PDB file of C-alpha atoms in Angstrom:
ATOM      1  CA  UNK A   7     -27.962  17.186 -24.048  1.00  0.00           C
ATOM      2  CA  UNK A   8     -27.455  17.220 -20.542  1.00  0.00           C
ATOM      3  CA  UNK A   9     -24.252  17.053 -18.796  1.00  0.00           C
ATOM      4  CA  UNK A  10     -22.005  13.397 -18.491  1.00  0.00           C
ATOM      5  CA  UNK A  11     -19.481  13.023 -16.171  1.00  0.00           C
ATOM      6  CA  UNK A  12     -16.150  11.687 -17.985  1.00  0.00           C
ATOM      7  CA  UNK A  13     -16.233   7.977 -18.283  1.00  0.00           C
ATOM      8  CA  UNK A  14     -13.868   6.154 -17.046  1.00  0.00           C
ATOM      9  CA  UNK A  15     -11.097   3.698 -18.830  1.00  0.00           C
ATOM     10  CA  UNK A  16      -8.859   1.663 -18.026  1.00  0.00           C
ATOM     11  CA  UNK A  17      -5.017   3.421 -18.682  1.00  0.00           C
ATOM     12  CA  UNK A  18      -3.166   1.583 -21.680  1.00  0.00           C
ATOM     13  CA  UNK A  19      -0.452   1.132 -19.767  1.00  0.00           C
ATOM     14  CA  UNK A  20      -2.265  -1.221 -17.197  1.00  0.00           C
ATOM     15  CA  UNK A  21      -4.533  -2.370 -20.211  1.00  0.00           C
ATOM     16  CA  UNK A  22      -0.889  -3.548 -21.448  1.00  0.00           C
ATOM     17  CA  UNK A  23       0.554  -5.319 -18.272  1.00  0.00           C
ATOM     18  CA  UNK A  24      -2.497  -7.377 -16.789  1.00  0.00           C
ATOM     19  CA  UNK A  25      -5.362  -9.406 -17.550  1.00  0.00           C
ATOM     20  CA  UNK A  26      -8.655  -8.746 -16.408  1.00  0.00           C
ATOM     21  CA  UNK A  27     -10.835 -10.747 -13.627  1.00  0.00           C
ATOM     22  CA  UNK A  28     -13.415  -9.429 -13.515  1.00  0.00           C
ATOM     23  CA  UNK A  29     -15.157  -5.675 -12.187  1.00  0.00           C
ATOM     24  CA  UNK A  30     -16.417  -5.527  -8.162  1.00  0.00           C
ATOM     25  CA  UNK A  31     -18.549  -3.180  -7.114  1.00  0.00           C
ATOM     26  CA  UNK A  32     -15.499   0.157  -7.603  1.00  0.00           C
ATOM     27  CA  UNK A  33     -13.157  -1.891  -8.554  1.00  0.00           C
ATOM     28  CA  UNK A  34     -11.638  -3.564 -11.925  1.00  0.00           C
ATOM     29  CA  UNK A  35      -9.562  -6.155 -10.690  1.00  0.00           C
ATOM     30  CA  UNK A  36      -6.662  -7.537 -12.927  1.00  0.00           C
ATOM     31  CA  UNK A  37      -3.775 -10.074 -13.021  1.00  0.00           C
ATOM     32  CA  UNK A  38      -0.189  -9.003 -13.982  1.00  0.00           C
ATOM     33  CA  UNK A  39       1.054 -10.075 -16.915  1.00  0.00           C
ATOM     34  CA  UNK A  40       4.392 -11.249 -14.783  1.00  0.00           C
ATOM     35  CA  UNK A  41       4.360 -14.817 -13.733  1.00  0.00           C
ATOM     36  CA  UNK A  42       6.763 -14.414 -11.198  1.00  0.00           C
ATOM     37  CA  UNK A  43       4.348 -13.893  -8.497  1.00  0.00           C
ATOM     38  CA  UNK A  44       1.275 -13.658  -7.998  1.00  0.00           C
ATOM     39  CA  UNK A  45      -0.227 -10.265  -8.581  1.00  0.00           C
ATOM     40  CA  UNK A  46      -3.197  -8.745  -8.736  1.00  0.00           C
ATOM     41  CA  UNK A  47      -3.683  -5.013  -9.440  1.00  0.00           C
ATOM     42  CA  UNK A  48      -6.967  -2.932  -7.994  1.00  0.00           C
ATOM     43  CA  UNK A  49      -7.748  -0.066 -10.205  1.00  0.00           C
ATOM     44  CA  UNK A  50     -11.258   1.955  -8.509  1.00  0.00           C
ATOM     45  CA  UNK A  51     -13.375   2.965 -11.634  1.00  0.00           C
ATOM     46  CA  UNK A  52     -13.281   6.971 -11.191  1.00  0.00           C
ATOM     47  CA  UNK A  53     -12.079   8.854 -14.071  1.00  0.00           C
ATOM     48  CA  UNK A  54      -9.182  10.900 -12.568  1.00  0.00           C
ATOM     49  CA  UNK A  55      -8.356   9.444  -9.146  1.00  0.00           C
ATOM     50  CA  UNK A  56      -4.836   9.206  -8.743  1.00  0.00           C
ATOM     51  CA  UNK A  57      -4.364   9.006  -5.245  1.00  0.00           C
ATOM     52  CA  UNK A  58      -6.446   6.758  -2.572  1.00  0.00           C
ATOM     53  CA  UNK A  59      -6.823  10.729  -1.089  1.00  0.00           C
ATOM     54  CA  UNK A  60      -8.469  11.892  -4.842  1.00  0.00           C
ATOM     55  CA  UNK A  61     -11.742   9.128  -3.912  1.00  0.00           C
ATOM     56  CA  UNK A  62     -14.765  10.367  -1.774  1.00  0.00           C
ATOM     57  CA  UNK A  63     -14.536   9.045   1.710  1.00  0.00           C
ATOM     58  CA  UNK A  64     -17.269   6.211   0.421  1.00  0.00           C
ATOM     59  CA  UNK A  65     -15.176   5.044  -1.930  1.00  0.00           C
ATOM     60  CA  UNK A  66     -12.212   4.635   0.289  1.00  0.00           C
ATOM     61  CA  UNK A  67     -14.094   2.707   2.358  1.00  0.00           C
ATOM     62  CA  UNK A  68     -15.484   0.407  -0.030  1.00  0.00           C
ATOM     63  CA  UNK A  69     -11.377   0.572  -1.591  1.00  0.00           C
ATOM     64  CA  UNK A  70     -10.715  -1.085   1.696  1.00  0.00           C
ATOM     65  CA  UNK A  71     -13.263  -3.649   1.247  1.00  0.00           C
ATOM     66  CA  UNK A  72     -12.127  -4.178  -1.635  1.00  0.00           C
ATOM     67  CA  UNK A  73      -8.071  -4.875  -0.865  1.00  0.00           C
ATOM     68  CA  UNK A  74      -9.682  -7.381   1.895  1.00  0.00           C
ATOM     69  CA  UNK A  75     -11.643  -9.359  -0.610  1.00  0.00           C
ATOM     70  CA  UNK A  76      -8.679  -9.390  -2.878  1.00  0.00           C
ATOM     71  CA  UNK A  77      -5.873 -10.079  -0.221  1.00  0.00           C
ATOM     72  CA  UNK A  78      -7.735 -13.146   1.395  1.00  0.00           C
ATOM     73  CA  UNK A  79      -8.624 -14.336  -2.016  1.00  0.00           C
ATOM     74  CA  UNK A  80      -5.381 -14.432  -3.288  1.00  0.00           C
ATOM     75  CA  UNK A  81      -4.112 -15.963   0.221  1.00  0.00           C
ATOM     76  CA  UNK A  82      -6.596 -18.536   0.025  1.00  0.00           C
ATOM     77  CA  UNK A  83      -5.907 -19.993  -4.130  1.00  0.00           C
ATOM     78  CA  UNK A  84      -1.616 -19.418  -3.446  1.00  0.00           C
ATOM     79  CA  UNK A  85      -0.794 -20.232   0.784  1.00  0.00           C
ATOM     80  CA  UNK A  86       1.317 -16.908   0.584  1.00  0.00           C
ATOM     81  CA  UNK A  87       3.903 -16.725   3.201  1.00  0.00           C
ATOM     82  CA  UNK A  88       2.805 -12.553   2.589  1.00  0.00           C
ATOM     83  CA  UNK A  89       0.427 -10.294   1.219  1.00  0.00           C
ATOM     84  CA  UNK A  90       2.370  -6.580  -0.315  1.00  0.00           C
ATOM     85  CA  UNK A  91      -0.300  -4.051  -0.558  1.00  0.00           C
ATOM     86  CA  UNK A  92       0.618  -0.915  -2.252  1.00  0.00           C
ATOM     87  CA  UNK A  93      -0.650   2.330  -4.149  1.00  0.00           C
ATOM     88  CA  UNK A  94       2.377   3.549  -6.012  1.00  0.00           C
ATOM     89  CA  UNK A  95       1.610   4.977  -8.772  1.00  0.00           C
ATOM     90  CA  UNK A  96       4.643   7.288  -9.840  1.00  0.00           C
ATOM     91  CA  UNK A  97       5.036   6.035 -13.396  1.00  0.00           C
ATOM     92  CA  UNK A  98       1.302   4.935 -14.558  1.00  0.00           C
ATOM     93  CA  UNK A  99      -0.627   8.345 -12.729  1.00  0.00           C
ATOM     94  CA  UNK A 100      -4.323   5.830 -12.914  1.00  0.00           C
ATOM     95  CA  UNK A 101      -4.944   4.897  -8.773  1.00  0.00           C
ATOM     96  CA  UNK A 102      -3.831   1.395  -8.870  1.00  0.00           C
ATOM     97  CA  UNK A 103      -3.623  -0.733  -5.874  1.00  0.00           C
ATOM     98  CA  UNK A 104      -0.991  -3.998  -6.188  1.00  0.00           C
ATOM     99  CA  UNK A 105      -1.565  -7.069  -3.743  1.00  0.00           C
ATOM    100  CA  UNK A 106       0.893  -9.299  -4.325  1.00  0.00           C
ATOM    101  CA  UNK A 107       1.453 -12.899  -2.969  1.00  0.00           C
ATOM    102  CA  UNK A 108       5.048 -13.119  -1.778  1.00  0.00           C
ATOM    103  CA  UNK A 109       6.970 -16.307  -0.772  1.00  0.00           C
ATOM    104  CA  UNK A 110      10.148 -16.632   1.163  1.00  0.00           C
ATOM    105  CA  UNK A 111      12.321 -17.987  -2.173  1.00  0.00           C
ATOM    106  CA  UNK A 112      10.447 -16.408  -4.463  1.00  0.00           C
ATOM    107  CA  UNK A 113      12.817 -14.454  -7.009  1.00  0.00           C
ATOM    108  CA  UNK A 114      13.240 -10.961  -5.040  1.00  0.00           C
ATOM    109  CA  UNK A 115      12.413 -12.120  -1.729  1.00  0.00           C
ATOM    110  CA  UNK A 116      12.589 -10.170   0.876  1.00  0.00           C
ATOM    111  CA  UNK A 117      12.726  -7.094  -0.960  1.00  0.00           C
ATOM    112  CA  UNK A 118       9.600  -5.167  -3.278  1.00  0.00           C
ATOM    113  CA  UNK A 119       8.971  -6.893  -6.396  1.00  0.00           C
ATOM    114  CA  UNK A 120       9.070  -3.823  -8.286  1.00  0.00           C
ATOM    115  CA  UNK A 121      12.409  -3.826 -10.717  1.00  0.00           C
ATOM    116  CA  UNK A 122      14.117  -6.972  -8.924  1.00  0.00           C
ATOM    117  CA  UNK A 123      14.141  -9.109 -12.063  1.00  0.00           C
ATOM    118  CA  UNK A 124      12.907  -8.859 -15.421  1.00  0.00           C
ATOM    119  CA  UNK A 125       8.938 -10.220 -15.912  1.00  0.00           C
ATOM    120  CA  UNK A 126       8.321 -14.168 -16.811  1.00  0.00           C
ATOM    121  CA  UNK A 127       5.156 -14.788 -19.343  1.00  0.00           C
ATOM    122  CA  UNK A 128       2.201 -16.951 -17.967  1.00  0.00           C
ATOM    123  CA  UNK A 129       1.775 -20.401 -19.327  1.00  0.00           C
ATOM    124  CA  UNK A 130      -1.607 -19.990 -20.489  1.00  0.00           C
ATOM    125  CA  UNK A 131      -3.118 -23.245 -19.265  1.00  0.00           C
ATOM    126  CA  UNK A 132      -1.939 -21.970 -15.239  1.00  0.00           C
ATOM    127  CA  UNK A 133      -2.868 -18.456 -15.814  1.00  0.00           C
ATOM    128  CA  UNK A 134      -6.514 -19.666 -16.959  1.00  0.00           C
ATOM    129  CA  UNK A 135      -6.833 -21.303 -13.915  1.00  0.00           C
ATOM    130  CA  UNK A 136      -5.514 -19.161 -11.701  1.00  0.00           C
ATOM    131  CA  UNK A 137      -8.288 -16.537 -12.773  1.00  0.00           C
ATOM    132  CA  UNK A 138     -11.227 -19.112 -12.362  1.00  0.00           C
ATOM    133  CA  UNK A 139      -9.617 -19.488  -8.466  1.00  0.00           C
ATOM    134  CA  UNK A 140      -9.357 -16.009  -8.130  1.00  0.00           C
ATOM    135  CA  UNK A 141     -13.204 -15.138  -9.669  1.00  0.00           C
ATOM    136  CA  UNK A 142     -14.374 -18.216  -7.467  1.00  0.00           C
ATOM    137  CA  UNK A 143     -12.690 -16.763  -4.407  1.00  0.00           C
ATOM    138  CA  UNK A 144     -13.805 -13.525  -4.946  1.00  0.00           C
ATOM    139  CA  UNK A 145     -16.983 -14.382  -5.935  1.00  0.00           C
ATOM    140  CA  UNK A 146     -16.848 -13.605  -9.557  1.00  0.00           C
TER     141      UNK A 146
ATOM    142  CA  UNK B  17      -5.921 -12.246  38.111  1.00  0.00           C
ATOM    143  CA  UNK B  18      -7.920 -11.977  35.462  1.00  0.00           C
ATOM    144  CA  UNK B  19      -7.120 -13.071  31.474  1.00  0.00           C
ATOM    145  CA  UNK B  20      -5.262 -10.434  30.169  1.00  0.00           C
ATOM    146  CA  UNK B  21      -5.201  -9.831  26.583  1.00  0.00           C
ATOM    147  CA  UNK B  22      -1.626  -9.208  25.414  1.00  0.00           C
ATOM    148  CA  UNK B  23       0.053  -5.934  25.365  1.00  0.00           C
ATOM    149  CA  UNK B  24       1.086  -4.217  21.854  1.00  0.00           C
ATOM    150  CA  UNK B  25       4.668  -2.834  21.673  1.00  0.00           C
ATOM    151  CA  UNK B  26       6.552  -1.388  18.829  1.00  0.00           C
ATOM    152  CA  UNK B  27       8.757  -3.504  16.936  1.00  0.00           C
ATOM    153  CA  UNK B  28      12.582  -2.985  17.654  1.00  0.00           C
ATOM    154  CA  UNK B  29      13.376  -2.649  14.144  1.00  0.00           C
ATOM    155  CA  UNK B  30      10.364   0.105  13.489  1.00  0.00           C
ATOM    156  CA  UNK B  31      12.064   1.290  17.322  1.00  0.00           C
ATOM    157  CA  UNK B  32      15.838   2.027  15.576  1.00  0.00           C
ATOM    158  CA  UNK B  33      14.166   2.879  12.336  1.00  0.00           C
ATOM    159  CA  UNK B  34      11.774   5.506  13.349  1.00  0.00           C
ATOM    160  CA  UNK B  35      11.422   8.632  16.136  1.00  0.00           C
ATOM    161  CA  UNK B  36       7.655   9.411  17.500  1.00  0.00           C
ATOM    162  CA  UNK B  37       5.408  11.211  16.448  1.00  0.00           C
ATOM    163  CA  UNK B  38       2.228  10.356  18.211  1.00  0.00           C
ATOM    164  CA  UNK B  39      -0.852   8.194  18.531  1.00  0.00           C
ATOM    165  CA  UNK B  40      -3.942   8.317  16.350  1.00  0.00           C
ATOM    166  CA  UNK B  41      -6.843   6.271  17.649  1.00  0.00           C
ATOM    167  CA  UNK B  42      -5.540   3.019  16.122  1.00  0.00           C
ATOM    168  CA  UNK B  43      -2.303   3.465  14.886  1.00  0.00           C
ATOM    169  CA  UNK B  44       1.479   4.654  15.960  1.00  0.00           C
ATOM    170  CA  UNK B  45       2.409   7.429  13.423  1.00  0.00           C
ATOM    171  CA  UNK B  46       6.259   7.491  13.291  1.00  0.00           C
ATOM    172  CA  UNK B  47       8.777   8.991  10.619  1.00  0.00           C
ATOM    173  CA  UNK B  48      11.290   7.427   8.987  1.00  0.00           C
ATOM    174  CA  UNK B  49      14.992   8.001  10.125  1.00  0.00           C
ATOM    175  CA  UNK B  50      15.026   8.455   6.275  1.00  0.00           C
ATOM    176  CA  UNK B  51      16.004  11.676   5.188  1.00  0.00           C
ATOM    177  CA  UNK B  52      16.185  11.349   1.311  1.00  0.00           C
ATOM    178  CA  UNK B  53      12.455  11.245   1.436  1.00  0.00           C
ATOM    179  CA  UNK B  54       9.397  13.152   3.774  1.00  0.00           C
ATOM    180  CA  UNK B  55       8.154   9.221   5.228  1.00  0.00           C
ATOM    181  CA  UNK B  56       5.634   8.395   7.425  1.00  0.00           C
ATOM    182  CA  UNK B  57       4.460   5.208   8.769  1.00  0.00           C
ATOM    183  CA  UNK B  58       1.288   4.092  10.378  1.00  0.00           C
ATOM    184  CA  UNK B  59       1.432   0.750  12.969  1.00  0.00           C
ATOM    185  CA  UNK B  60      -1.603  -0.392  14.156  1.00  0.00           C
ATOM    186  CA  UNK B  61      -1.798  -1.063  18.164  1.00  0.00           C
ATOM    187  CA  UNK B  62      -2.761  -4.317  17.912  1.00  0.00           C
ATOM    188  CA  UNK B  63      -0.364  -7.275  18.999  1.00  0.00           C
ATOM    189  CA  UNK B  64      -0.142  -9.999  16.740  1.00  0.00           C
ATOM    190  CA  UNK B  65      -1.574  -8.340  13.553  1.00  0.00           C
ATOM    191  CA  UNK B  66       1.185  -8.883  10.723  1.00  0.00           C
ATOM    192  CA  UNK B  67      -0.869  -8.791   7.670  1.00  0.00           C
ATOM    193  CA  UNK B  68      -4.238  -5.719   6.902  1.00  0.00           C
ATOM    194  CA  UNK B  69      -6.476  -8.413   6.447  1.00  0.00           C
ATOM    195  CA  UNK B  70      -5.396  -9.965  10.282  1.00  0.00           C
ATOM    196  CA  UNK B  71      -7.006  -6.676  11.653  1.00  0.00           C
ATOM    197  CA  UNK B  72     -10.879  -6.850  12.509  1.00  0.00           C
ATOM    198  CA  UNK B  73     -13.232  -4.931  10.624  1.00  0.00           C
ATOM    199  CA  UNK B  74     -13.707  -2.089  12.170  1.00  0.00           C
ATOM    200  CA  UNK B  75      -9.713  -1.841  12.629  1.00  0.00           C
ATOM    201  CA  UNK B  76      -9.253  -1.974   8.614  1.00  0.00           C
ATOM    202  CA  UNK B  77     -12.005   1.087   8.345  1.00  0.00           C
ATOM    203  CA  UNK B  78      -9.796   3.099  10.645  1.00  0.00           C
ATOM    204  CA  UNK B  79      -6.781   2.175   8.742  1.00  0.00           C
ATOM    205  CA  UNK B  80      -8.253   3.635   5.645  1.00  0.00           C
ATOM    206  CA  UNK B  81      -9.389   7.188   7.860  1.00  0.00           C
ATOM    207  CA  UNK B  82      -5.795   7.037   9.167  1.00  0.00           C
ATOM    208  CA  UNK B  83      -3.600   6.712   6.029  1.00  0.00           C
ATOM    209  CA  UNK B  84      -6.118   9.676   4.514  1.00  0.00           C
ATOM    210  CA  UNK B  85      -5.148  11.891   7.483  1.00  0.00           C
ATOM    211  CA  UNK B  86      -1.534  10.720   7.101  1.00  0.00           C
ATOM    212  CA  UNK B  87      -2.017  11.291   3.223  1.00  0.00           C
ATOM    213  CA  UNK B  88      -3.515  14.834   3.204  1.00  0.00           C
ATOM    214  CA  UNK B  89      -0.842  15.434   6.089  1.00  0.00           C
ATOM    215  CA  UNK B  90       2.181  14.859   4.697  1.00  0.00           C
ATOM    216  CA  UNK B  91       1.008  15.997   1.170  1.00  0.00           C
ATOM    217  CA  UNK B  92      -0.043  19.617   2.954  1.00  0.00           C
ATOM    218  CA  UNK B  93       3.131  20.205   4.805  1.00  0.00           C
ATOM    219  CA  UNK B  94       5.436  18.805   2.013  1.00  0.00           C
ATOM    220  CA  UNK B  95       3.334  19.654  -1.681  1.00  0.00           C
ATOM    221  CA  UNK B  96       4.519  16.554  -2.892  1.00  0.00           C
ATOM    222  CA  UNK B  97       4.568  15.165  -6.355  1.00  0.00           C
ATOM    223  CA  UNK B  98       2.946  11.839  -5.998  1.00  0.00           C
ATOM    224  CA  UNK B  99       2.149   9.983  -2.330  1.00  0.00           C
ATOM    225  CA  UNK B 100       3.390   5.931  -2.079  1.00  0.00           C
ATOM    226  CA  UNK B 101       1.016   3.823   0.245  1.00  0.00           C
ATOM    227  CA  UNK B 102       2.421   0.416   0.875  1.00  0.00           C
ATOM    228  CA  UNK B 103       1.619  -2.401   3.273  1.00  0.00           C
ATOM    229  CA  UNK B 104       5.072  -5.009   2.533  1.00  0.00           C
ATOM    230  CA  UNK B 105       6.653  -6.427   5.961  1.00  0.00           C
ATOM    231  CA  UNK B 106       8.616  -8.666   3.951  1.00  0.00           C
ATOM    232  CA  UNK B 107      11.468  -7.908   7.016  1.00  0.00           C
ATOM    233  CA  UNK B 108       9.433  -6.619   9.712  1.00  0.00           C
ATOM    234  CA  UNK B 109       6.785  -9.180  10.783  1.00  0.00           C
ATOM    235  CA  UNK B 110       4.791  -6.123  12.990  1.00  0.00           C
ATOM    236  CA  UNK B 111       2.160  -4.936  10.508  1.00  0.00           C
ATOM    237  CA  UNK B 112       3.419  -1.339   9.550  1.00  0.00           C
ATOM    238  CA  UNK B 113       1.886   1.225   6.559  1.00  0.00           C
ATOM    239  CA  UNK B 114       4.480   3.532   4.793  1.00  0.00           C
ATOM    240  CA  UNK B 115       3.160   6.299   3.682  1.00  0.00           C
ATOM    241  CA  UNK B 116       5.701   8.706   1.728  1.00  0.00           C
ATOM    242  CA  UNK B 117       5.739  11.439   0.020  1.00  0.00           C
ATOM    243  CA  UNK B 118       7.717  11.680  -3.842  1.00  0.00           C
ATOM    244  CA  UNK B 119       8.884  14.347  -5.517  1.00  0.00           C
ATOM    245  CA  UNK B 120       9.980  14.370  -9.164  1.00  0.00           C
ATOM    246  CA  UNK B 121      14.119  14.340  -9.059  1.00  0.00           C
ATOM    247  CA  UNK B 122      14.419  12.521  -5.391  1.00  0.00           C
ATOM    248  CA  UNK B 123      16.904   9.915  -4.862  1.00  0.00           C
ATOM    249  CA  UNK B 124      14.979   6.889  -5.764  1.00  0.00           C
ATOM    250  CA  UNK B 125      12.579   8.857  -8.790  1.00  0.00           C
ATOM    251  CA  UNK B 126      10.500   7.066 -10.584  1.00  0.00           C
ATOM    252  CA  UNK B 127      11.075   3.886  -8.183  1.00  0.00           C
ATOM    253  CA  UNK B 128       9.779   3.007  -5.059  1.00  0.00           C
ATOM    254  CA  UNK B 129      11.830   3.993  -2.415  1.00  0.00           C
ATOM    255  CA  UNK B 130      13.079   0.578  -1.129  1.00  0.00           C
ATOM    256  CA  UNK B 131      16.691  -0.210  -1.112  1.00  0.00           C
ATOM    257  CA  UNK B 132      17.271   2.463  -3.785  1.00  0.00           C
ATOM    258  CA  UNK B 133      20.186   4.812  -2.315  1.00  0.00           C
ATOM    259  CA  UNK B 134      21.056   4.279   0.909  1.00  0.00           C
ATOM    260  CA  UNK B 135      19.736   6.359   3.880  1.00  0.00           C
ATOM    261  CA  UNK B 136      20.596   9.998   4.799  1.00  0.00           C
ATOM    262  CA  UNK B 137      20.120  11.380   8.937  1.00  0.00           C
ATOM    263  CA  UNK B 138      17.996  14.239   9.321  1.00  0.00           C
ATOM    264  CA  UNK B 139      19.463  17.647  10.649  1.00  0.00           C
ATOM    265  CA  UNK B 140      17.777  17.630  13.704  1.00  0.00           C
ATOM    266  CA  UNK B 141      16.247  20.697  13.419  1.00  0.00           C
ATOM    267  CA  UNK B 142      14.517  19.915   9.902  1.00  0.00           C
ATOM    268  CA  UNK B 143      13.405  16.856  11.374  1.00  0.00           C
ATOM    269  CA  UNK B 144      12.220  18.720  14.535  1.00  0.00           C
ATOM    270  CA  UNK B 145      10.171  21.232  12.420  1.00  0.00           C
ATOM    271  CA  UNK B 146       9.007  18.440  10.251  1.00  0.00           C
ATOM    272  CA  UNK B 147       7.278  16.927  13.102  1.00  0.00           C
ATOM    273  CA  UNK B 148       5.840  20.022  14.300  1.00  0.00           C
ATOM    274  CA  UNK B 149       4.088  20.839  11.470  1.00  0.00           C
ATOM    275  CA  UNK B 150       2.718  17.293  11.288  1.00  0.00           C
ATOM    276  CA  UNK B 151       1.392  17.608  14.321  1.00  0.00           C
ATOM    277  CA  UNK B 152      -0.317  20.315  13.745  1.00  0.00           C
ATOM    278  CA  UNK B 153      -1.700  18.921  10.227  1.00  0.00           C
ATOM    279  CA  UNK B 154      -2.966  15.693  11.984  1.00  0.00           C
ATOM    280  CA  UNK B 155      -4.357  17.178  14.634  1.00  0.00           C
ATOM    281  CA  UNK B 156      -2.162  16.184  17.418  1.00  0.00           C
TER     282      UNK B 156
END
C-alpha cells in the first residue's frame, strides 16, 4: 500500500452554513446559507490549511485568481455598491475566504456583516437562481 | 507638459488611523493606532483602486506576495493564535488590506475585530519596538 496524502473535506461546520456551487480548479466555492447578503465563501481544497500563509506559494497565487473570479462574478449577477474579502477564520479553523456583496442599506451597512443581525433563510426559488448566475459567471 | 498619470496619496482617514512603517514594492505597510490588537495594513500605491479586483493583474499577484510577507511577519514577531486577512472599505473608499494578528482571550475573541471594544493608544515605546522588529521581519 503505498502512502496517501490525507484527503481533504469539507468542515461540518461550513458543510452546515452554505450551499455548494460548484469546485474551481483549488477551490470549493459555496453560498451562505444567510440571505441577507450575498455571500459566497472560498474554501482551497488542502487538507489542513488554515491560514492563506499554510498554502504553497502556487496555491496562493491561484487563491488570488480565484477571489478575482469570484469577486467580479458576484459584482456582475448583484451591482454591489462593495465587495468584503476576508480570511477569518477564528471560530471554523478550515481556510475559508468570504466575498461578500455589500450595499449601502443593506442590514449592517457600513460595518462587517459578521454578528450584526441574526441570519434570514433563502427563498428557494431566488437562491436557485442565484447559483445558476453565479456558475454562469464563473463559468461553472 | 506631458499627460501625467495621477499621483497616489494616503487616505486621511488611513493618515489619523495609522503611523508608517514603510513601503513594499506595491503597497504602504502601516499599523494600526490600535493597541488592543498587533494590526497591520497593506494599501496599494495605486490612485483610484477601491476594490482588489480594480488592481491590474500583476498588482493582485503582488498583493498576494505582500499580505504573505505581512502574514509570516506579524505572525513571527507576535506568535499569534490565528491571523485575520480582510479587504472591507465599507468607510474608507482607498483600497486598504488589514492584516491582524489574534490571540485567544483579546478584546474582541472569537470576533473580528471591528467595532468590538473601542481603541486603546500604544505606549510609545511598545509601539516603537513593534515597528522595529517588523522591519526587520519584512525586510525593510
Amino acid at each position: 500500500m503505498s502512502l496517501q496524502s490525507p484527503t481533504w473535506s469539507l468542515h461540518p461546520q461550513l458543510e452546515t452554513d452554505t450551499v455548494m456551487v460548484g469546485d474551481l480548479p483549488l477551490s470549493r466555492l459555496l453560498v451562505s446559507n444567510d440571505a441577507n447578503y450575498p455571500w459566497l465563501v472560498l474554501v482551497p481544497r488542502r487538507p489542513g490549511a488554515s491560514e492563506i500563509i499554510d498554502l504553497e506559494e502556487a496555491d496562493r497565487a491561484r487563491l488570488m485568481i480565484e477571489i478575482t473570479m469570484a469577486s467580479r462574478s458576484l459584482k456582475a449577477v448583484t451591482s454591489c455598491d462593495k465587495l468584503n474579502v476576508a480570511a477569518i477564520g477564528n471560530m471554523v479553523p478550515q481556510l475559508h475566504v468570504h466575498v461578500i456583496a455589500r450595499r449601502r442599506g443593506d442590514p449592517a451597512w457600513p460595518k462587517p456583516v459578521w454578528g450584526a443581525v441574526p441570519p434570514r433563510d433563502h427563498e428557494p426559488t431566488a437562491l436557485a437562481n442565484f447559483i445558476a448566475d453565479l456558475r454562469r459567471a464563473v463559468g461553472l
